[in-house]
Short mmCIF file of C-alpha atoms in Angstrom, two decimals:
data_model
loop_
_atom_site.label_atom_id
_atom_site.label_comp_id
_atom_site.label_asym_id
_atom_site.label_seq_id
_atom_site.Cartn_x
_atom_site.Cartn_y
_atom_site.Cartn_z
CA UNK G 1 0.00 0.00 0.00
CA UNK G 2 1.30 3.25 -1.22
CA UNK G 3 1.15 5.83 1.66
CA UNK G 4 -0.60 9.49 0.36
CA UNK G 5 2.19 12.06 -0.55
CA UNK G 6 1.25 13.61 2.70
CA UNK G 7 4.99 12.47 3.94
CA UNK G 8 6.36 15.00 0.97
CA UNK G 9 4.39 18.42 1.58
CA UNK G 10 6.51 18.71 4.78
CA UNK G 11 9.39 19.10 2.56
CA UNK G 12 10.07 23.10 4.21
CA UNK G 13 13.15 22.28 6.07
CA UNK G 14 10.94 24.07 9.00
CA UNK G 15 13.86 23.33 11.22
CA UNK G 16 15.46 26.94 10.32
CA UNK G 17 12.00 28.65 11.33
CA UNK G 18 13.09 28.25 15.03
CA UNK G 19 15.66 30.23 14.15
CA UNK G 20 13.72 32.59 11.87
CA UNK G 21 11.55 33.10 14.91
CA UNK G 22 14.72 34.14 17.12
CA UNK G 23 16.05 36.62 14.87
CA UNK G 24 13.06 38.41 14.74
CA UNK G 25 12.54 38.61 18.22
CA UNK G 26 15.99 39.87 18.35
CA UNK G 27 16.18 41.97 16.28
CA UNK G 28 12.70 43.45 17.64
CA UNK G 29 14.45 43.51 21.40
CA UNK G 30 17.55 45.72 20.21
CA UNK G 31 15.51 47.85 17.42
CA UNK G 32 11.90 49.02 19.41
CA UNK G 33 11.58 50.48 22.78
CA UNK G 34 8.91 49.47 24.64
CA UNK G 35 7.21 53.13 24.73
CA UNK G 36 8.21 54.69 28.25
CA UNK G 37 6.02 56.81 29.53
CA UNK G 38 7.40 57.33 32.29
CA UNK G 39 9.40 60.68 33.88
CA UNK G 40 9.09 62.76 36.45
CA UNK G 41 6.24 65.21 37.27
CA UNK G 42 6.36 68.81 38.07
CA UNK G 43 3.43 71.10 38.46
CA UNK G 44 4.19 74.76 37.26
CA UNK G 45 3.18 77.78 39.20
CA UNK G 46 0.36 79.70 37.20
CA UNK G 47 0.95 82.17 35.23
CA UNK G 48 2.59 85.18 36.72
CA UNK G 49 -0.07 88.11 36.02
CA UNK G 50 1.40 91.27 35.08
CA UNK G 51 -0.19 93.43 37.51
CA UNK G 52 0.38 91.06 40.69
CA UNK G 53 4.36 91.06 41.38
CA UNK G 54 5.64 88.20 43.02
CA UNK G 55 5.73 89.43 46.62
CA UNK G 56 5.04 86.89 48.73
CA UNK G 57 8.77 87.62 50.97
CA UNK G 58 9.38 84.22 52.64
CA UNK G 59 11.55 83.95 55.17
CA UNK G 60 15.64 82.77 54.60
CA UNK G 61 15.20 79.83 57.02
CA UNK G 62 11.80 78.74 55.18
CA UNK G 63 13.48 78.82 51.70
CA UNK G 64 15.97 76.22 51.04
CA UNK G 65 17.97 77.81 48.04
CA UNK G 66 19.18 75.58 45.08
CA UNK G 67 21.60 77.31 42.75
CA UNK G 68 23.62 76.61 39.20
CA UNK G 69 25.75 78.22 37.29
CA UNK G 70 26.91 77.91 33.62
CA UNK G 71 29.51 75.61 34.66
CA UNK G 72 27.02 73.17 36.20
CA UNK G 73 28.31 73.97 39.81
CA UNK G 74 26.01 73.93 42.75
CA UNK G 75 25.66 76.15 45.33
CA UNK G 76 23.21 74.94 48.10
CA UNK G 77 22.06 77.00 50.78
CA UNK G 78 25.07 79.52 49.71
CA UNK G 79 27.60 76.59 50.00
CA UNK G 80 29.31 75.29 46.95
CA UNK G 81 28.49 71.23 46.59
CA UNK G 82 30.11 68.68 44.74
CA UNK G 83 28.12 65.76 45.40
CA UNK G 84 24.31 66.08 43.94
CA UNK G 85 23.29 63.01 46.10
CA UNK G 86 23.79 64.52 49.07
CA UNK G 87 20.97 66.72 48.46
CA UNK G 88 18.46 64.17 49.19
CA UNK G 89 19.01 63.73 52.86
CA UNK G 90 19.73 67.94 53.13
CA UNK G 91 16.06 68.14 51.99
CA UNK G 92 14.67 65.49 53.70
CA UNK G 93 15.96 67.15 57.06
CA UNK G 94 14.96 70.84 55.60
CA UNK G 95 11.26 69.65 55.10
CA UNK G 96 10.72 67.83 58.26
CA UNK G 97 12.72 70.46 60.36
CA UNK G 98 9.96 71.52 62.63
CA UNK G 99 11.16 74.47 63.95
CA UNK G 100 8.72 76.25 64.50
CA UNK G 101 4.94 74.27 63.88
CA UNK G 102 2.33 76.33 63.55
CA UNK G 103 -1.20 75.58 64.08
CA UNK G 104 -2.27 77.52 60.98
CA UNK G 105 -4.73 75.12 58.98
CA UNK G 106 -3.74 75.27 55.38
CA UNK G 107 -4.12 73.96 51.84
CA UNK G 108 -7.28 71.44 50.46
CA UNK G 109 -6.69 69.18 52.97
CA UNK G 110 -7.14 71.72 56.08
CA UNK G 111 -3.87 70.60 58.20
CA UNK G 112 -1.85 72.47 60.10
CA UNK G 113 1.97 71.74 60.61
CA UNK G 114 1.21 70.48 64.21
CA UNK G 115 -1.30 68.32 62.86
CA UNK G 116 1.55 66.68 60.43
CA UNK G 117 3.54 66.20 63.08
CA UNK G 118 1.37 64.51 65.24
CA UNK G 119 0.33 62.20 62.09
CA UNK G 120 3.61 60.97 61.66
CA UNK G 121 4.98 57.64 62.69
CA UNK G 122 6.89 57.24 66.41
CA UNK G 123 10.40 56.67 64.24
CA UNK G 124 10.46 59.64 62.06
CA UNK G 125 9.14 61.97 64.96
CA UNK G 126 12.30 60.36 67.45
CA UNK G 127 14.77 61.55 64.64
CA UNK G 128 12.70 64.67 64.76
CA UNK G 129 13.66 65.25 68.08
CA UNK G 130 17.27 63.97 68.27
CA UNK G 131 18.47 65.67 65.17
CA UNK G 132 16.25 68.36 63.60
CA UNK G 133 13.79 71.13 64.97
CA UNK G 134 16.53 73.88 64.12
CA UNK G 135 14.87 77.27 64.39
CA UNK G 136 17.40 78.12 61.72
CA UNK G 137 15.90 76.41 59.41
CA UNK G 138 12.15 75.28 58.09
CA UNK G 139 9.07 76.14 60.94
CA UNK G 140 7.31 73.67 59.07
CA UNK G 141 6.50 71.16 56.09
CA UNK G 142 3.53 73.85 55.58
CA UNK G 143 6.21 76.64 55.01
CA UNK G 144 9.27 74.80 53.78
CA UNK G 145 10.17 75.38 50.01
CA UNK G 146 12.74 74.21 47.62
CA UNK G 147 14.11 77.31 45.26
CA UNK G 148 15.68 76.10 42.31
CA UNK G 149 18.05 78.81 39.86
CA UNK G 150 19.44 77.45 37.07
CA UNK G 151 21.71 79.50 34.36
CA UNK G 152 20.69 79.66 30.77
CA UNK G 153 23.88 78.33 30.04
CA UNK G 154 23.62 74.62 32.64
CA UNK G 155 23.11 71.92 31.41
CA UNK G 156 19.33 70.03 31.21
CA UNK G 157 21.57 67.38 32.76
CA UNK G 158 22.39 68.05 36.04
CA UNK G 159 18.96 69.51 36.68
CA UNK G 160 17.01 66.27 35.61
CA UNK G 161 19.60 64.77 38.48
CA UNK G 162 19.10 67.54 41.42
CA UNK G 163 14.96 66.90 40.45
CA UNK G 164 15.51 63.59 40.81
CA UNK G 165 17.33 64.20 44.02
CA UNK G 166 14.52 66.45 45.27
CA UNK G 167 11.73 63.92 44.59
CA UNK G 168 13.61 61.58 45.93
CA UNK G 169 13.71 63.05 49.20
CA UNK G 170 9.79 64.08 49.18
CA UNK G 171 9.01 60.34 48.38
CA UNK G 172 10.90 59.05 50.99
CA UNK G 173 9.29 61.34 53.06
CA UNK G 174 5.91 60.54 51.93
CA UNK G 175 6.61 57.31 51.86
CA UNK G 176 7.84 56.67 55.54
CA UNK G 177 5.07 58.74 56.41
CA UNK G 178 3.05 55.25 55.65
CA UNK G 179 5.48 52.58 56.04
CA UNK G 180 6.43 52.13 52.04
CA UNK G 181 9.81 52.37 50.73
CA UNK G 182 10.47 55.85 48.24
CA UNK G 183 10.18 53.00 45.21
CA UNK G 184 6.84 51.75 46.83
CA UNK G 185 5.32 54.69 47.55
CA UNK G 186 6.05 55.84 44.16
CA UNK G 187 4.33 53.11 42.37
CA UNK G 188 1.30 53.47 44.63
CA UNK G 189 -1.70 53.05 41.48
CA UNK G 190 -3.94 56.33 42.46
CA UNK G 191 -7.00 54.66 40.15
CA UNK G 192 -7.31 52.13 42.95
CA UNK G 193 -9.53 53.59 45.77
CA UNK G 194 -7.37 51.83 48.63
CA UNK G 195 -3.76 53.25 47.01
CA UNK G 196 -5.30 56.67 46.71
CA UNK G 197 -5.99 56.72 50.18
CA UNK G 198 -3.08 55.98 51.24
CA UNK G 199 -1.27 58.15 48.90
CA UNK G 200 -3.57 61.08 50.06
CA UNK G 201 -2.74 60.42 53.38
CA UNK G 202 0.81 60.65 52.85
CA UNK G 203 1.25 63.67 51.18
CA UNK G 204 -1.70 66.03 53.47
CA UNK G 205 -0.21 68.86 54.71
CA UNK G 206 3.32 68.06 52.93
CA UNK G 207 3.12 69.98 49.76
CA UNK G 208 5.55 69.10 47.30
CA UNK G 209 6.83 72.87 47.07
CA UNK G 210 9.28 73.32 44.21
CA UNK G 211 10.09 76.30 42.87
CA UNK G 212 12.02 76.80 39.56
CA UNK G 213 13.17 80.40 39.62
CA UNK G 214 13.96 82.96 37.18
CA UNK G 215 17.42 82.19 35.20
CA UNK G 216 20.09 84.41 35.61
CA UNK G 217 21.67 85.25 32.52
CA UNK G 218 24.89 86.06 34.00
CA UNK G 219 27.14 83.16 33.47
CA UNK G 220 29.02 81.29 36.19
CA UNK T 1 6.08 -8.57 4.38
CA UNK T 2 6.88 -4.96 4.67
CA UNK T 3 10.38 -3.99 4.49
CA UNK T 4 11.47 -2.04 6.94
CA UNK T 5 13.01 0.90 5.90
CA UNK T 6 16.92 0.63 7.60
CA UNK T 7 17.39 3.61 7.58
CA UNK T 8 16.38 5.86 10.06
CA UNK T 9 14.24 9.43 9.84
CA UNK T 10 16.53 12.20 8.79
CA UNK T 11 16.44 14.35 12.29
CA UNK T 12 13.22 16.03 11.55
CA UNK T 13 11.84 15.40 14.67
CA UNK T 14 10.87 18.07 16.66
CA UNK T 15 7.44 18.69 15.53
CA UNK T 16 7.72 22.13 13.63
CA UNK T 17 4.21 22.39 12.87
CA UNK T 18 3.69 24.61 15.60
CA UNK T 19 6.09 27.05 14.46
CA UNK T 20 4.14 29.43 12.51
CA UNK T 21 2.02 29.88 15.57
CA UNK T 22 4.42 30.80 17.47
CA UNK T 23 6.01 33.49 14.90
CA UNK T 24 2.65 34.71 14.83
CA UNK T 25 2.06 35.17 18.49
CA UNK T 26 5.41 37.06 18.81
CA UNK T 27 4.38 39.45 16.46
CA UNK T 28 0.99 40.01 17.69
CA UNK T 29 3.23 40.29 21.34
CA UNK T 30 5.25 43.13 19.58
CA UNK T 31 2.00 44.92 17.95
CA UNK T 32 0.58 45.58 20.91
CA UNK T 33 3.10 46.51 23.16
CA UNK T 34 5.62 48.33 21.25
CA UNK T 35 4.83 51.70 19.63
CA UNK T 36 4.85 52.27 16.27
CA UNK T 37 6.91 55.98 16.18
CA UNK T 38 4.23 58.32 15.28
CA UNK T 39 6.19 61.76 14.69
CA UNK T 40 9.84 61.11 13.13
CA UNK T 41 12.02 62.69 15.25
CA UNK T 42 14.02 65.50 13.93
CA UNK T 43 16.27 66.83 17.42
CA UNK T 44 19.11 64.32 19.08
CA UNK T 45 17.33 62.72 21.44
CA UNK T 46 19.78 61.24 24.29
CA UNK T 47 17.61 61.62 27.08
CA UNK T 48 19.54 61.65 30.93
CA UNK T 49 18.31 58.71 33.00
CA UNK T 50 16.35 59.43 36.76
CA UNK T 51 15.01 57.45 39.66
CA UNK T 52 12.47 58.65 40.70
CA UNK T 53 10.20 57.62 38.02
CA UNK T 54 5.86 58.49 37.76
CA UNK T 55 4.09 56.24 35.40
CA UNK T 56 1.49 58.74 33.37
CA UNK T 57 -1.84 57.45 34.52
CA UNK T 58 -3.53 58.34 31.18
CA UNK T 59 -2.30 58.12 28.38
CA UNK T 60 -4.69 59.85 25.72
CA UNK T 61 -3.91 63.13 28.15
CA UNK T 62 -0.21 63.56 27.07
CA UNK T 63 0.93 65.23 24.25
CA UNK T 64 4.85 65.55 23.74
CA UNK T 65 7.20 67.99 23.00
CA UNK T 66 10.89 67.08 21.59
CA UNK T 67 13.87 69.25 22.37
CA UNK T 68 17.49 69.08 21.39
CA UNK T 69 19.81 69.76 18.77
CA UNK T 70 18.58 69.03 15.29
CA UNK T 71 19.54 66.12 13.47
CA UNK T 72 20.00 68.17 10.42
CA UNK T 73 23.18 69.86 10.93
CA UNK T 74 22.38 72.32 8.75
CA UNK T 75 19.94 73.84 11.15
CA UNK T 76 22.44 74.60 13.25
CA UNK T 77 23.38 73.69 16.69
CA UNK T 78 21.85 75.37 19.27
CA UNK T 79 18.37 73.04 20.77
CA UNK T 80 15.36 73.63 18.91
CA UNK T 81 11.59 72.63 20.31
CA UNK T 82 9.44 69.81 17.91
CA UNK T 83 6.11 69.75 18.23
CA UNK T 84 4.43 67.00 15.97
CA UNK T 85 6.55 66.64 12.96
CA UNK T 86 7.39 70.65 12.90
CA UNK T 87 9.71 72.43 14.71
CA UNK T 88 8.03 75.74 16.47
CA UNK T 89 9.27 78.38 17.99
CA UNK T 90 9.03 79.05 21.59
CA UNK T 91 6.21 81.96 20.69
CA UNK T 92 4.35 79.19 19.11
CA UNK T 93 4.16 77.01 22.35
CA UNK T 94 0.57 78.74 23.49
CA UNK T 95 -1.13 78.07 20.18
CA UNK T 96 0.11 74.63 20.19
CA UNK T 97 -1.16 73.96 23.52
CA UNK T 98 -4.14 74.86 22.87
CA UNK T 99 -5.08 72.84 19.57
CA UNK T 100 -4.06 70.06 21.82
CA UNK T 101 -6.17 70.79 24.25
CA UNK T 102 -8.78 71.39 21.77
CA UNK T 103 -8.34 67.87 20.93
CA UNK T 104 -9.86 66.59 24.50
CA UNK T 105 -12.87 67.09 26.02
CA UNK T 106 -13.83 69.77 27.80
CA UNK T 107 -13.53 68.91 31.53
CA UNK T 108 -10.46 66.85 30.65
CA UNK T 109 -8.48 69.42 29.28
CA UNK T 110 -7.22 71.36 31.84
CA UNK T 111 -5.53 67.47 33.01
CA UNK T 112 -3.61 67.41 30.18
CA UNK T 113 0.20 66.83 30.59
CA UNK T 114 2.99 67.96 28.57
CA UNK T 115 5.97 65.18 28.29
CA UNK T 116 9.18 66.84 27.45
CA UNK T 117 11.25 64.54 25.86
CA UNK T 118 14.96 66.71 25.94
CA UNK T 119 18.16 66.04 25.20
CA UNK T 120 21.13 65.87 27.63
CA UNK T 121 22.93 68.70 25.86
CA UNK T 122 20.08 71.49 26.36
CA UNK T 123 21.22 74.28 28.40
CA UNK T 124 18.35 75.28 30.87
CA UNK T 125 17.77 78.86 29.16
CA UNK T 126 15.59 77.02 26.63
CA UNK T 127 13.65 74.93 29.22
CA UNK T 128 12.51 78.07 31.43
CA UNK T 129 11.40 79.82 28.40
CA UNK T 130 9.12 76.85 27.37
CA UNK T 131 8.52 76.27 31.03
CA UNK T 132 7.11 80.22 31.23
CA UNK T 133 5.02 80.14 28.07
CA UNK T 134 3.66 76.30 29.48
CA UNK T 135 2.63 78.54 32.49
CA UNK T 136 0.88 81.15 29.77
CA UNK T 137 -0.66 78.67 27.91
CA UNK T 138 -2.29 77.01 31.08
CA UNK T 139 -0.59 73.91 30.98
CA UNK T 140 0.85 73.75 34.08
CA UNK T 141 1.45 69.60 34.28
CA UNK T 142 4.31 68.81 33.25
CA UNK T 143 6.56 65.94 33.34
CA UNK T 144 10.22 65.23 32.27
CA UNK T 145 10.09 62.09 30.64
CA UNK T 146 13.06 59.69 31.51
CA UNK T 147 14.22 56.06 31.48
CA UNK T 148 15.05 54.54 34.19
CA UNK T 149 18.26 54.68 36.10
CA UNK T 150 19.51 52.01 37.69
CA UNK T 151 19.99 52.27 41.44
CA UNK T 152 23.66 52.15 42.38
CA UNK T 153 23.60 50.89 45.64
#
């Protein structure tokens, strides 16, 4: 009995589609980026109105200044700095400073610093205590913010770092604030009702308060 | 009596019709989550790398904006802003933001987020001019976008 010529359609050497297959995906791996949208988020101030000058005067101690210059030198709180990571814990202890807690209800959320304070877990307020509550420098989350000058002429690339550094600091703030890590706390999903909460609760009464300032045009 | 063939199957054994299936689900893998480049980028794009990464929580409320040096030397050197396919000047930021916003609905549109996509080499004077019209135009989300970096320690 003659078998059917079924045997001889197979005759594509289909052993080299295997490979086929893995040069495609390959080539796909190195070639396409799986789209990123990822970065990090800033909310600009609104727009300044001709008529209404900025004169809200803070106070030195409630202002922590950021500078650059053209060379991409920092100057933090008017001392040069050569190492951008060590802005994270400078902030962290600038926000949570304390020195002065007011009992001033502000923002959406109605909280006052004293409120924050007494909303935040027993560890963070011990280092509170031991280490910060300066009346040199912040009174308050409520009051503290972050100035940022950059030159025309620095570079896009050390301020992407010193944001970084500054969120980094407000997450981990935020973040201890409800017993996450910074990276947990960041990838809290705010569509899900029990996230949201907590993410709410973290961040009441801590404004993330970054200011990018007016360029000088005057290099270095 | 059947004569057994002595000699043995040529190696063909793994069973390979299953193959084209699998090329086909790859593909389909690659349609959906990779994103076909939708404006051809005209400025160097080496974007600088940052931890502290957001995921955008919706994406049909982004628009971008490319900065950097254009590929086309012949523009010169110093960063230029892309919009969609065109490059615009930084006077031209207002009108663009709003035909984008024009694009959304009406309560959405005052969510809408501007990704800046910017090169490594932009000096800052550049950024705080678009950053000031962004502020004109009412747009006042913004977000850097970044890969990731990876943590050191």
């Amino acid at each position: 009995m003659a078998r059917s010529k079924d045997k001889g359609s197979q005759e594509v050497n289909a052993g080299s589609m295997a490979d086929i297959a893995f040069l495609l995906l390959i080539f796909f791996l190195v070639t396409t980026q799986i789209a990123t949208n990822k970065g990090l988020t800033l909310l600009l101030p609104p727009k300044q109105e001709d008529d209404e000058p900025i004169e809200i005067k803070q106070q030195e101690r409630n202002l922590f200044k950021i500078q650059i210059n053209s060379a991409d030198r920092l100057l933090v709180e008017e001392e040069p700095l050569e190492d951008v990571t060590q802005i994270r814990e400078m902030v962290y202890d600038f926000v949570l400073n304390f020195g002065a807690p007011s009992d001033k209800k502000k923002g959406k959320a109605e909280v006052s610093d004293r409120d924050v304070y007494e909303s935040l877990p027993g560890s963070m307020r011990g280092y509170i205590n031991r280490n910060l509550g300066s009346s040199e420098s912040s009174d308050g989350p409520g009051a503290a913010i972050i100035s940022l000058k950059a030159d025309r002429g620095s570079s896009y690339d050390i301020f992407i770092s010193i944001l970084d550094e500054l969120n980094a600091a407000y997450n981990k703030i935020y973040g201890e604030r409800v017993g996450l890590t910074d990276e947990e706390f960041r990838k809290l999903n705010r569509n899900d009702p029990r996230q949201k909460e907590l993410y709410d609760r973290a961040r009441s009464g801590i404004p993330k308060a970054i200011s990018i300032a007016e360029p000088s045009t005057v290099g270095g | 009596m059947s004569k057994f063939k002595k000699k043995s199957e040529s190696s063909q054994d793994i069973p390979t019709a299953a193959l084209p299936d699998i090329i086909f689900m790859l593909l389909f893998f690659f349609m959906v989550t990779t994103v076909l480049r939708e404006t051809e980028l005209k400025v160097e794009q080496r974007i600088p790398r940052a931890e502290q990464l957001v995921k955008l929580e919706k994406k049909k409320l982004v628009t971008y904006l490319y900065v950097g040096a254009p590929k086309d030397k012949s523009l010169g050197t110093e960063s230029r802003v892309q919009a969609n396919d065109a490059f615009i000047g930084i006077d031209g930021i207002v009108n663009w933001v709003s035909q984008e916003k024009s694009k959304l609905s009406e309560n959405e549109r005052d969510q809408i987020t501007i990704s800046m996509k910017v090169d490594e080499e932009t000096k800052m004077g550049i950024i705080v001019d678009i950053q000031t019209e962004l502020r004109e135009a009412n747009a006042r989300k913004i977000m850097y976008a970044a890969p990731t970096k990876a943590k050191d320690n």
